[in-house]
Coordinates of C-alpha atoms in Angstrom, one line a residue:
Chain U
M1 CA 61.5 -32.2 -76.4
R2 CA 57.5 -32.6 -74.5
F3 CA 56.8 -34.6 -76.7
F4 CA 59.5 -37.5 -76.6
E5 CA 59.2 -36.4 -72.8
K6 CA 55.6 -37.6 -72.8
V7 CA 56.1 -40.5 -74.9
I8 CA 58.8 -42.0 -72.4
S9 CA 57.0 -41.5 -69.5
K10 CA 54.1 -43.1 -70.8
V11 CA 56.0 -46.2 -72.0
N12 CA 57.8 -46.3 -68.5
E13 CA 54.4 -46.1 -67.1
S14 CA 53.2 -48.9 -69.4
M15 CA 55.9 -51.1 -67.6
M16 CA 54.5 -51.0 -64.5
W17 CA 51.6 -52.5 -66.2
I18 CA 52.8 -55.5 -68.2
A19 CA 55.4 -55.7 -64.8
G20 CA 52.1 -56.6 -62.8
C21 CA 50.8 -58.6 -65.6
F22 CA 53.8 -60.8 -65.5
I23 CA 54.2 -61.0 -61.2
L24 CA 50.0 -62.6 -61.3
I25 CA 51.1 -64.8 -64.1
M26 CA 54.3 -65.9 -62.2
G27 CA 51.7 -66.7 -59.6
F28 CA 48.9 -68.5 -61.3
V29 CA 50.8 -70.3 -63.0
T30 CA 53.4 -71.3 -60.4
T31 CA 50.4 -72.2 -57.7
T32 CA 48.3 -74.0 -60.8
D33 CA 51.9 -76.5 -60.5
V34 CA 52.2 -76.9 -56.9
L35 CA 48.1 -77.8 -57.4
L36 CA 49.1 -80.2 -59.7
R37 CA 52.0 -81.4 -57.8
S38 CA 50.0 -82.2 -54.9
T39 CA 47.0 -83.6 -56.1
I40 CA 47.8 -85.8 -59.7
N41 CA 51.4 -86.0 -59.5
S42 CA 51.5 -83.8 -62.6
S43 CA 53.3 -80.8 -62.8
I44 CA 54.1 -77.7 -65.0
Q45 CA 57.5 -78.6 -66.3
W46 CA 58.1 -75.3 -68.0
A47 CA 56.8 -72.9 -65.0
F48 CA 60.0 -72.7 -62.8
S49 CA 62.4 -71.4 -65.9
L50 CA 58.9 -68.9 -66.9
N51 CA 59.2 -67.8 -63.2
G52 CA 63.5 -66.8 -63.8
Y53 CA 62.8 -65.0 -66.8
L54 CA 59.8 -63.3 -65.9
C55 CA 61.3 -62.2 -62.1
A56 CA 64.0 -60.9 -64.3
A57 CA 61.9 -59.0 -66.8
V58 CA 60.3 -58.0 -64.2
A59 CA 62.8 -55.8 -62.3
L60 CA 64.7 -54.8 -65.7
L61 CA 61.9 -53.8 -67.8
T62 CA 61.1 -50.9 -64.9
G63 CA 63.6 -49.5 -63.7
G64 CA 62.5 -46.2 -65.7
Y65 CA 59.0 -46.6 -63.9
A66 CA 60.6 -47.0 -60.7
L67 CA 62.8 -43.5 -61.5
L68 CA 59.9 -42.1 -63.1
A69 CA 57.8 -42.3 -59.8
N70 CA 60.9 -41.4 -57.1
Q71 CA 60.8 -45.3 -55.7
H72 CA 64.6 -45.9 -56.0
V73 CA 65.5 -44.8 -52.3
K74 CA 68.6 -42.4 -51.8
V75 CA 70.1 -40.8 -48.4
D76 CA 69.0 -37.6 -48.3
I77 CA 70.3 -36.4 -45.1
F78 CA 72.2 -33.7 -46.5
Y79 CA 70.3 -33.7 -50.3
A80 CA 67.1 -32.7 -49.2
H81 CA 68.8 -29.5 -47.6
F82 CA 70.3 -28.1 -50.8
P83 CA 69.1 -25.0 -53.0
P84 CA 67.1 -26.3 -55.9
R85 CA 69.6 -25.3 -58.2
V86 CA 72.8 -26.8 -56.3
R87 CA 70.6 -29.8 -56.0
S88 CA 69.8 -30.0 -60.1
I89 CA 74.0 -29.0 -60.6
V90 CA 74.4 -32.5 -58.0
D91 CA 72.5 -34.4 -60.1
I92 CA 73.8 -34.2 -63.2
C93 CA 77.2 -34.5 -62.0
T94 CA 76.0 -37.9 -60.0
S95 CA 74.0 -39.0 -62.8
S96 CA 77.5 -40.0 -64.9
L97 CA 77.0 -43.1 -62.6
L98 CA 73.5 -43.8 -64.1
F99 CA 74.2 -43.4 -67.2
L100 CA 77.5 -45.3 -67.1
L101 CA 75.0 -48.2 -65.5
C102 CA 72.6 -48.4 -68.2
G103 CA 75.3 -47.4 -71.0
V104 CA 77.0 -51.0 -70.3
F105 CA 73.5 -52.7 -70.0
V106 CA 72.8 -51.5 -73.6
W107 CA 76.1 -52.0 -74.7
M108 CA 76.9 -55.2 -73.9
G109 CA 73.8 -56.1 -73.0
M110 CA 73.2 -55.7 -77.3
S111 CA 76.6 -57.4 -77.9
I112 CA 75.2 -60.7 -75.2
C113 CA 72.6 -60.9 -77.8
L114 CA 73.7 -60.4 -81.3
E115 CA 76.2 -63.4 -80.3
S116 CA 73.7 -65.8 -79.3
L117 CA 71.4 -65.0 -82.1
V118 CA 74.3 -65.3 -84.2
A119 CA 75.5 -68.8 -82.9
G120 CA 71.7 -69.4 -82.9
Y121 CA 72.2 -70.6 -78.8
R122 CA 69.1 -72.1 -77.1
T123 CA 67.8 -71.6 -73.5
E124 CA 68.9 -74.8 -71.0
G125 CA 66.4 -77.0 -69.8
V126 CA 62.6 -77.5 -70.2
L127 CA 61.6 -73.8 -71.9
D128 CA 63.6 -74.0 -74.8
I129 CA 63.9 -70.6 -77.1
P130 CA 66.3 -68.9 -78.4
L131 CA 68.7 -67.3 -75.8
F132 CA 69.1 -64.1 -77.0
I133 CA 64.8 -63.3 -75.7
P134 CA 65.8 -63.2 -72.1
Q135 CA 68.8 -61.8 -73.1
M136 CA 67.7 -58.9 -74.5
L137 CA 65.5 -57.3 -71.2
I138 CA 69.5 -56.2 -70.5
P139 CA 69.7 -53.6 -73.5
L140 CA 65.9 -52.7 -73.0
G141 CA 65.9 -52.6 -69.4
G142 CA 69.4 -50.4 -69.5
L143 CA 67.1 -48.2 -72.6
L144 CA 64.0 -47.9 -70.3
L145 CA 66.5 -46.9 -67.5
G146 CA 68.4 -44.6 -69.4
L147 CA 66.2 -42.6 -71.2
Q148 CA 63.7 -41.8 -68.3
A149 CA 67.1 -40.6 -66.4
I150 CA 67.9 -38.2 -69.5
I151 CA 64.3 -37.0 -69.4
D152 CA 65.4 -35.8 -65.5
L153 CA 68.5 -34.6 -67.1
V154 CA 67.5 -32.1 -69.5
H155 CA 64.9 -30.6 -66.1
N156 CA 68.1 -30.6 -64.3
I157 CA 70.3 -28.8 -66.9
K158 CA 66.8 -26.4 -67.2
V159 CA 67.0 -25.4 -63.4
A160 CA 70.7 -25.3 -63.0
L161 CA 70.9 -23.0 -65.9
G162 CA 68.3 -20.7 -64.1
L163 CA 66.2 -21.1 -67.4
T164 CA 63.1 -22.3 -65.6
T165 CA 62.6 -22.8 -61.3
A166 CA 62.5 -26.4 -59.7
K167 CA 58.5 -25.6 -58.6
E168 CA 57.7 -24.9 -62.6
E169 CA 59.5 -27.9 -64.0
D170 CA 57.8 -30.6 -60.5
K171 CA 54.5 -28.8 -62.0
L172 CA 55.2 -30.2 -65.5
Chain G
M1 CA 96.5 -52.2 -56.5
E2 CA 97.0 -52.4 -52.4
A3 CA 93.5 -53.9 -51.4
W4 CA 93.5 -51.2 -48.5
L5 CA 93.7 -48.9 -50.7
L6 CA 90.9 -49.6 -53.1
A7 CA 88.7 -50.7 -50.4
F8 CA 89.3 -47.1 -48.8
I9 CA 88.7 -45.5 -52.8
L10 CA 85.3 -47.6 -53.1
L11 CA 83.9 -47.3 -49.7
G12 CA 85.3 -43.7 -49.3
S13 CA 83.4 -42.4 -52.8
L14 CA 80.5 -44.8 -52.3
L15 CA 79.3 -42.7 -49.2
L16 CA 80.3 -39.3 -51.5
F17 CA 77.8 -40.6 -54.2
L18 CA 75.2 -41.4 -51.6
V19 CA 75.5 -38.5 -49.1
L20 CA 75.2 -36.5 -52.9
G21 CA 71.8 -38.1 -53.0
L22 CA 72.7 -41.0 -56.1
P23 CA 70.4 -43.8 -55.5
V24 CA 71.6 -46.4 -53.6
A25 CA 71.5 -49.2 -56.7
F26 CA 73.0 -46.5 -58.8
S27 CA 75.7 -45.9 -56.9
L28 CA 76.7 -49.3 -56.2
G29 CA 76.5 -51.0 -59.7
G30 CA 77.8 -47.2 -61.5
L31 CA 80.8 -47.0 -58.6
S32 CA 81.9 -50.2 -59.2
L33 CA 81.6 -50.4 -63.1
A34 CA 83.7 -47.5 -63.2
I35 CA 86.3 -48.9 -60.5
G36 CA 86.6 -52.1 -62.0
Y37 CA 87.5 -50.3 -65.2
F38 CA 90.7 -49.7 -63.6
V39 CA 91.0 -52.4 -61.2
W40 CA 89.8 -55.4 -64.3
G41 CA 92.3 -53.2 -66.5
G42 CA 89.5 -52.3 -69.6
T43 CA 85.9 -53.2 -70.0
G44 CA 86.8 -57.0 -69.8
G45 CA 84.4 -57.3 -66.7
F46 CA 81.8 -55.3 -67.9
Y47 CA 80.7 -58.6 -69.5
A48 CA 80.8 -60.9 -66.6
V49 CA 78.9 -58.1 -64.9
T50 CA 75.9 -57.7 -67.5
L51 CA 75.9 -61.3 -67.7
G52 CA 76.2 -62.1 -64.5
S53 CA 73.4 -59.4 -63.3
L54 CA 70.5 -61.5 -65.4
G55 CA 72.2 -64.6 -63.5
K56 CA 71.1 -63.5 -59.7
L57 CA 67.8 -61.6 -60.9
S58 CA 66.5 -65.2 -62.6
S59 CA 67.7 -67.1 -60.1
F60 CA 64.9 -69.1 -58.1
T61 CA 65.4 -67.6 -54.2
L62 CA 64.9 -64.0 -55.8
T63 CA 61.9 -65.3 -57.5
A64 CA 59.8 -65.0 -54.4
I65 CA 60.3 -61.7 -54.2
P66 CA 57.8 -60.1 -56.6
L67 CA 55.2 -62.1 -55.7
F68 CA 55.8 -61.7 -51.9
L69 CA 55.5 -57.6 -52.6
L70 CA 52.5 -57.7 -54.9
M71 CA 50.9 -59.7 -52.4
A72 CA 51.9 -57.0 -49.6
A73 CA 50.4 -54.8 -52.2
V74 CA 47.0 -56.5 -52.3
L75 CA 46.6 -57.1 -48.8
R76 CA 47.6 -53.7 -47.8
H77 CA 44.5 -52.0 -50.2
S78 CA 41.8 -55.1 -49.5
G79 CA 41.0 -53.3 -46.2
L80 CA 41.5 -55.9 -43.8
A81 CA 43.0 -53.3 -41.3
D82 CA 39.7 -51.7 -40.8
D83 CA 38.0 -54.3 -39.7
M84 CA 40.7 -56.2 -37.5
Y85 CA 41.3 -53.1 -35.5
E86 CA 37.2 -52.9 -35.1
M87 CA 37.7 -56.5 -33.8
I88 CA 40.5 -55.4 -31.7
N89 CA 38.3 -52.6 -30.4
R90 CA 35.7 -55.1 -28.9
W91 CA 37.4 -57.3 -27.4
M92 CA 40.5 -55.0 -25.7
G93 CA 39.3 -52.0 -25.8
S94 CA 38.2 -51.8 -22.0
I95 CA 41.7 -53.2 -20.9
K96 CA 44.2 -50.3 -20.1
G97 CA 46.4 -50.2 -23.1
G98 CA 44.9 -52.1 -25.2
L99 CA 44.1 -50.7 -28.5
A100 CA 47.9 -50.8 -28.3
M101 CA 48.1 -53.6 -27.2
G102 CA 46.2 -55.2 -30.3
T103 CA 47.9 -52.6 -32.6
V104 CA 50.7 -54.9 -32.0
V105 CA 48.9 -57.8 -32.6
I106 CA 47.1 -57.1 -35.5
S107 CA 51.0 -55.8 -36.9
A108 CA 51.9 -59.5 -36.1
I109 CA 49.2 -60.6 -37.8
F110 CA 50.3 -58.5 -40.8
A111 CA 53.4 -59.4 -40.3
A112 CA 52.6 -63.2 -41.0
M113 CA 51.1 -62.3 -43.9
V114 CA 53.1 -59.5 -45.4
G115 CA 57.1 -59.6 -46.1
I116 CA 58.2 -55.5 -45.8
S117 CA 57.4 -53.0 -42.4
T118 CA 55.7 -50.8 -43.7
V119 CA 52.6 -52.1 -45.2
A120 CA 50.9 -52.2 -41.1
T121 CA 52.4 -49.1 -40.1
A122 CA 50.1 -47.3 -43.4
T123 CA 47.2 -48.8 -43.0
L124 CA 47.3 -49.0 -39.0
G125 CA 48.9 -45.5 -39.4
L126 CA 45.5 -44.8 -40.9
T127 CA 42.5 -46.6 -39.3
A128 CA 44.2 -46.8 -35.2
L129 CA 46.1 -44.1 -34.5
P130 CA 42.7 -41.8 -35.3
S131 CA 40.8 -43.8 -33.2
M132 CA 42.9 -44.3 -30.2
L133 CA 43.8 -40.8 -29.8
K134 CA 40.4 -40.0 -30.0
R135 CA 39.8 -42.3 -27.2
G136 CA 42.5 -40.2 -25.1
Y137 CA 45.6 -42.4 -25.6
N138 CA 48.8 -40.8 -25.7
K139 CA 49.9 -39.9 -28.8
K140 CA 53.7 -40.9 -28.3
L141 CA 52.3 -44.4 -27.2
A142 CA 49.9 -44.7 -29.7
A143 CA 52.5 -44.0 -32.2
G144 CA 55.2 -45.7 -31.3
A145 CA 53.0 -49.0 -30.9
I146 CA 52.1 -48.6 -34.4
C147 CA 55.6 -48.0 -36.0
A148 CA 57.1 -50.5 -33.4
G149 CA 54.7 -53.1 -34.7
G150 CA 55.4 -52.9 -38.4
A151 CA 58.7 -53.1 -37.8
L152 CA 57.9 -56.6 -37.0
G153 CA 56.7 -57.2 -40.2
I154 CA 60.7 -58.2 -41.2
I155 CA 61.4 -60.5 -38.5
I156 CA 58.3 -62.2 -38.7
P157 CA 57.9 -64.0 -41.8
P158 CA 57.5 -64.1 -44.9
S159 CA 60.0 -61.2 -45.0
V160 CA 62.0 -59.9 -48.6
I161 CA 64.6 -59.2 -46.5
M162 CA 65.0 -62.4 -45.9
I163 CA 65.2 -63.8 -49.1
I164 CA 67.7 -61.5 -50.2
Y165 CA 70.1 -62.1 -47.3
A166 CA 69.5 -66.1 -47.3
S167 CA 70.5 -65.4 -51.7
E168 CA 73.9 -63.4 -50.4
A169 CA 74.7 -66.2 -47.5
E170 CA 73.7 -68.9 -49.4
V171 CA 71.5 -70.3 -46.6
S172 CA 68.1 -71.1 -47.3
A173 CA 65.2 -68.8 -47.2
G174 CA 62.6 -71.4 -46.0
Q175 CA 65.2 -72.2 -42.8
M176 CA 65.5 -68.5 -42.5
F177 CA 61.8 -67.8 -42.5
F178 CA 61.4 -69.9 -39.4
G179 CA 64.5 -68.2 -37.6
G180 CA 62.7 -65.7 -37.3
I181 CA 59.3 -66.8 -35.8
I182 CA 60.6 -66.8 -32.1
P183 CA 62.3 -63.6 -32.0
G184 CA 60.2 -61.7 -33.7
V185 CA 57.0 -63.1 -31.4
L186 CA 59.3 -62.3 -29.1
M187 CA 60.0 -59.0 -29.9
A188 CA 56.2 -58.4 -30.3
T189 CA 55.3 -60.0 -26.6
L190 CA 57.7 -57.8 -25.1
F191 CA 56.1 -54.4 -26.5
I192 CA 52.6 -56.4 -25.2
I193 CA 54.7 -56.4 -22.2
Y194 CA 55.6 -52.8 -21.7
I195 CA 52.4 -51.4 -23.3
A196 CA 50.4 -52.7 -19.9
V197 CA 52.7 -51.7 -17.8
R198 CA 53.4 -48.7 -19.1
C199 CA 49.4 -48.4 -19.0
M200 CA 49.0 -50.1 -15.6
R201 CA 51.1 -47.2 -14.0
N202 CA 50.2 -44.3 -15.8
P203 CA 46.3 -45.4 -17.0
S204 CA 45.9 -42.1 -18.6
E205 CA 47.9 -43.1 -21.1
G206 CA 45.7 -45.3 -22.3
P207 CA 42.5 -44.8 -20.8
P208 CA 40.1 -48.0 -21.0
V209 CA 37.3 -47.8 -23.6
Q210 CA 33.8 -47.4 -22.3
E211 CA 31.8 -48.7 -24.7
N212 CA 30.5 -52.6 -23.8
F213 CA 30.2 -55.2 -26.5
T214 CA 27.6 -58.2 -26.3
W215 CA 29.3 -61.2 -26.8
A216 CA 27.1 -61.6 -30.3
Q217 CA 29.1 -58.6 -31.6
K218 CA 32.5 -59.6 -30.2
L219 CA 32.0 -63.2 -32.2
T220 CA 31.0 -61.7 -34.9
S221 CA 34.2 -59.1 -35.2
L222 CA 36.3 -62.4 -35.3
R223 CA 35.2 -63.2 -38.8
S224 CA 37.7 -60.6 -39.4
V225 CA 41.0 -62.3 -38.7
S226 CA 39.4 -65.6 -40.5
L227 CA 40.8 -64.4 -44.3
P228 CA 44.6 -63.2 -43.0
V229 CA 44.7 -66.4 -40.4
L230 CA 43.6 -68.9 -43.6
I231 CA 46.5 -66.6 -45.4
I232 CA 48.9 -67.1 -43.4
L233 CA 48.3 -70.9 -42.3
L234 CA 48.7 -71.5 -46.3
V235 CA 51.5 -69.7 -46.9
L236 CA 54.0 -70.7 -43.7
G237 CA 52.2 -74.5 -43.6
V238 CA 52.9 -75.7 -46.8
I239 CA 56.8 -74.4 -46.0
Y240 CA 56.7 -75.8 -42.8
L241 CA 55.2 -79.4 -43.7
G242 CA 57.9 -79.4 -47.2
L243 CA 55.4 -79.1 -49.5
A244 CA 56.5 -75.9 -51.2
T245 CA 59.4 -73.6 -51.8
P246 CA 59.5 -70.1 -50.6
T247 CA 58.5 -69.2 -54.1
E248 CA 55.8 -71.3 -54.3
A249 CA 54.3 -70.5 -51.3
A250 CA 54.1 -66.8 -51.9
A251 CA 52.9 -67.8 -55.4
I252 CA 49.9 -69.3 -53.5
G253 CA 49.6 -66.2 -51.4
L254 CA 49.9 -63.8 -54.0
V255 CA 46.4 -65.9 -55.6
G256 CA 45.0 -66.4 -51.4
S257 CA 45.3 -62.4 -50.9
L258 CA 43.7 -62.0 -54.3
F259 CA 40.9 -63.8 -53.8
C260 CA 40.4 -62.0 -50.6
A261 CA 40.6 -59.0 -52.1
L262 CA 37.6 -60.2 -54.8
V263 CA 35.6 -61.0 -51.2
R264 CA 36.1 -57.9 -50.1
R265 CA 35.2 -56.4 -53.3
K266 CA 38.2 -54.4 -53.6
L267 CA 39.1 -55.6 -56.4
N268 CA 38.7 -52.7 -58.3
L269 CA 40.3 -50.8 -61.2
E270 CA 41.4 -47.9 -59.5
N271 CA 42.7 -51.2 -56.9
I272 CA 44.6 -52.6 -59.0
K273 CA 46.2 -49.5 -60.1
Q274 CA 47.3 -49.2 -56.7
M275 CA 48.6 -52.7 -55.8
F276 CA 50.6 -53.3 -59.3
A277 CA 52.1 -49.4 -59.0
M278 CA 52.9 -49.9 -54.7
G279 CA 54.4 -53.5 -55.6
V280 CA 56.1 -52.9 -58.7
G281 CA 57.1 -49.8 -57.7
V282 CA 59.0 -51.3 -54.2
N283 CA 60.3 -54.6 -56.8
A284 CA 62.4 -52.7 -58.8
M285 CA 63.3 -50.4 -56.3
V286 CA 64.8 -53.4 -54.6
F287 CA 65.5 -55.3 -57.5
W288 CA 67.7 -52.4 -59.1
I289 CA 70.1 -52.9 -55.7
I290 CA 70.6 -56.0 -56.5
I291 CA 71.7 -55.1 -59.8
G292 CA 73.9 -52.5 -58.7
A293 CA 75.5 -55.1 -55.6
V294 CA 76.2 -57.5 -58.8
A295 CA 78.9 -55.3 -59.8
Y296 CA 80.1 -54.5 -56.5
S297 CA 79.9 -57.8 -54.9
R298 CA 82.4 -59.2 -57.4
L299 CA 84.4 -56.1 -57.9
V300 CA 84.6 -56.6 -53.9
T301 CA 85.5 -60.6 -54.6
M302 CA 87.9 -61.0 -57.4
S303 CA 89.7 -57.6 -56.2
G304 CA 90.7 -59.2 -53.2
V305 CA 89.1 -56.8 -51.2
G306 CA 86.8 -59.4 -49.1
E307 CA 89.6 -61.5 -48.9
W308 CA 91.8 -58.8 -46.9
F309 CA 89.4 -57.5 -45.1
S310 CA 88.2 -61.4 -43.6
E311 CA 92.2 -62.1 -42.8
L312 CA 92.7 -58.3 -41.1
V313 CA 89.2 -58.9 -38.7
T314 CA 90.4 -62.6 -38.3
G315 CA 93.7 -62.1 -37.4
M316 CA 92.9 -59.0 -34.8
E317 CA 93.5 -61.1 -31.7
V318 CA 90.1 -60.5 -29.8
N319 CA 87.2 -62.3 -28.7
R320 CA 85.1 -63.0 -31.8
W321 CA 81.6 -62.0 -29.5
L322 CA 83.4 -58.8 -30.0
I323 CA 83.8 -58.9 -34.0
L324 CA 80.0 -60.0 -33.4
V325 CA 79.1 -56.7 -31.6
G326 CA 80.9 -54.5 -33.4
M327 CA 79.3 -55.6 -37.1
Q328 CA 75.7 -54.9 -34.8
A329 CA 77.1 -51.7 -34.0
I330 CA 77.7 -50.8 -37.7
F331 CA 74.0 -52.2 -38.7
F332 CA 72.8 -50.3 -36.4
M333 CA 74.3 -47.3 -37.5
L334 CA 74.2 -47.6 -41.3
G335 CA 70.5 -48.4 -40.1
M336 CA 69.7 -44.8 -39.7
F337 CA 70.3 -44.1 -42.9
L338 CA 70.1 -46.8 -45.3
D339 CA 67.5 -48.6 -46.1
P340 CA 67.9 -52.8 -44.5
A341 CA 68.3 -54.3 -48.4
G342 CA 71.0 -52.1 -49.2
I343 CA 73.1 -52.7 -45.9
I344 CA 73.6 -56.6 -46.8
L345 CA 74.4 -55.9 -50.3
I346 CA 76.7 -53.3 -49.0
T347 CA 78.7 -54.9 -45.7
G348 CA 77.6 -58.5 -47.7
P349 CA 80.5 -59.1 -49.4
F350 CA 82.8 -58.3 -46.4
F351 CA 81.3 -59.3 -43.5
L352 CA 80.2 -62.7 -44.6
P353 CA 83.3 -64.6 -44.9
V354 CA 84.2 -63.4 -41.7
V355 CA 81.0 -64.4 -40.2
T356 CA 82.3 -68.0 -41.2
A357 CA 85.6 -67.6 -40.6
L358 CA 84.9 -67.0 -36.8
G359 CA 82.3 -69.9 -36.8
F360 CA 78.7 -68.9 -36.2
D361 CA 76.2 -69.7 -38.1
P362 CA 74.9 -67.3 -40.5
L363 CA 71.3 -68.4 -40.0
W364 CA 71.3 -67.2 -36.7
Y365 CA 73.7 -64.0 -38.1
G366 CA 71.4 -63.3 -40.2
I367 CA 68.6 -63.5 -38.0
L368 CA 70.3 -61.0 -35.7
F369 CA 70.8 -58.8 -38.8
I370 CA 67.2 -59.0 -39.5
I371 CA 66.6 -57.9 -36.1
N372 CA 68.9 -55.0 -36.4
M373 CA 66.8 -53.7 -38.9
C374 CA 63.9 -53.7 -37.4
M375 CA 66.0 -51.5 -35.5
A376 CA 66.5 -49.5 -38.2
Y377 CA 63.3 -49.1 -39.6
L378 CA 62.8 -46.8 -36.2
T379 CA 65.8 -45.1 -35.6
P380 CA 66.1 -41.6 -36.8
P381 CA 67.0 -39.7 -38.8
F382 CA 65.7 -41.9 -41.9
G383 CA 64.0 -44.9 -40.0
F384 CA 61.0 -45.4 -43.0
N385 CA 58.8 -46.2 -40.6
L386 CA 58.6 -43.0 -39.1
F387 CA 58.2 -41.1 -42.1
V388 CA 55.5 -43.7 -43.1
I389 CA 52.8 -43.0 -39.6
K390 CA 53.9 -38.8 -40.5
A391 CA 52.8 -39.3 -43.7
V392 CA 48.8 -40.7 -42.8
A393 CA 48.8 -39.3 -38.7
P394 CA 46.6 -36.7 -38.3
P395 CA 48.2 -32.8 -38.2
G396 CA 48.6 -32.9 -34.5
L397 CA 51.4 -35.7 -34.4
T398 CA 54.7 -33.5 -35.3
M399 CA 58.0 -35.1 -36.8
S400 CA 59.5 -35.3 -32.7
D401 CA 56.7 -36.8 -30.9
V402 CA 57.3 -39.7 -33.6
Y403 CA 61.2 -39.3 -32.7
V404 CA 60.6 -39.5 -28.9
A405 CA 57.8 -42.1 -29.3
I406 CA 60.4 -45.0 -31.0
W407 CA 63.0 -45.6 -27.9
P408 CA 61.5 -47.0 -25.2
F409 CA 60.5 -49.6 -28.2
V410 CA 64.2 -49.4 -29.8
L411 CA 65.0 -50.3 -26.0
I412 CA 63.1 -53.5 -26.2
Q413 CA 64.4 -54.5 -29.9
A414 CA 68.0 -53.9 -28.6
I415 CA 67.2 -56.9 -25.5
T416 CA 65.0 -58.7 -28.1
L417 CA 68.7 -58.9 -30.3
A418 CA 70.8 -59.0 -26.5
I419 CA 68.6 -62.1 -26.0
I420 CA 68.8 -63.7 -28.9
A421 CA 72.7 -63.5 -29.4
A422 CA 73.0 -65.4 -25.7
F423 CA 70.4 -67.8 -27.2
P424 CA 70.7 -69.1 -30.4
Q425 CA 68.2 -72.4 -29.9
L426 CA 65.4 -69.6 -30.5
V427 CA 66.8 -68.7 -33.9
T428 CA 67.6 -73.0 -34.5
W429 CA 65.6 -74.5 -33.5
L430 CA 62.5 -74.4 -35.5
P431 CA 64.7 -74.4 -38.7
S432 CA 65.2 -78.0 -37.6
L433 CA 62.2 -79.2 -37.0
M434 CA 61.3 -78.6 -40.5
I435 CA 60.3 -81.2 -43.4
K436 CA 62.7 -81.0 -45.8

């Protein structure tokens, strides 16, 4: 389990670097496009489509990272006052919705990708690539988030069963 | 299923999961899928939601968000605030309350560079707050000015929340940006007037600094605002002149701020890691709420709940302004517990059709919403800026100090809201001048 946890956390952390670089690419390509357009009246045709796909990639691939970094906002008016064990039990129950979301993304996302792959669909517009490539982001995003959530779930089960305390889990 | 019953189940269970601490993104998305399973009669609707999410995430308006957020993170870690504060110290320190007023000015400059509210509060909380406390400023005045100044971040363009609103309400993000300028400047001016009056009546709250600076020292300190002013002119200028879309302006701003960080020798690996962590983390938070809202908005619209609500409200025999006040009151209450992105995405499918049906201008209504969200950043118990300042403040400042400190500023924001509601031209005038 420790190994699984380490690997998933490392993968999600690396998504932070990948996403950061993607945003930089968006920034530099778009700036170059604007410069070319306003100076020599030429433009990078594929910049527009590339931006859209990179934006989707940055968003979808980092759901797991945000969970790892505790960035997803929640209303903790009551939640913060629950005793640690109650909090773990509540988290186990409410995470069912998170797993539903991830499950739908992985399952539906995969079937959408396979459909596009088999039919040989390609993206519309100037950036002509197989459509399943951007579509792969959906199941991948769901998977990264889901795996990170499994780690949290295991922690919560341990705390709920009294096998370990929340403090010990936090230290790990 | 009856629309009212579905609305009751949807909003009731949403409230339950939010209170139980499930993040807003997963509450919205997971719950809508679960309820949608029954409403849509199976998994058929999942296909549309999944494909719709990808479409939404790659939509042109929203692509500006990661760029603006990374830009904010770069500027946050570029040490700009320190130099700008030193400039304020040299120019305004000798006036009663000058440092607090100057803090609002720096916040407004930050607001014109970054699209979120917490950056100015976090950076000024680290530099301006200890400095003002050391010089004998009232800690509540100092903390209030920093929190309130930070909230300007979402009303003075660029603004990430405006982009989300623009995408939901299908208005132009560029026009939203320019609609926010006058209300933002008005709010900042009212803050400054309030601080000035308060310190004039009671000079011990903001005593003048005794240090004297030569003109040469004062003029050299002006250099600190040259880069920020350049970035502001670049980003807003290209949108105003119709040379670039908000997304393109965000890209230019990001490159500009990286250049600024490079010049200031702040682009080392440790800083880049912090910039990425902040930019990517906040972006993920915002976008996963948007993902959750794709399912939610589809459920509300397709099930007829949105239409039912719109007919219910517009059919009421009351003045439309009363409905507007009611909506603002709901925003204000939600703002105490939820973040602005969550609020616009949760209420949007219900409120936006009503706004159009009542004949209000969605651009102006959007700005009223944004001003209300400025208040949300300050109102207890969960105003974001309160936690931000508490996290960076010296130990002498307690949470109850902060809670007391913000109320005069919230009142000023409410006055701004009322002025803008009464005079819509203050919002619509600048966007009407833009070159399209």
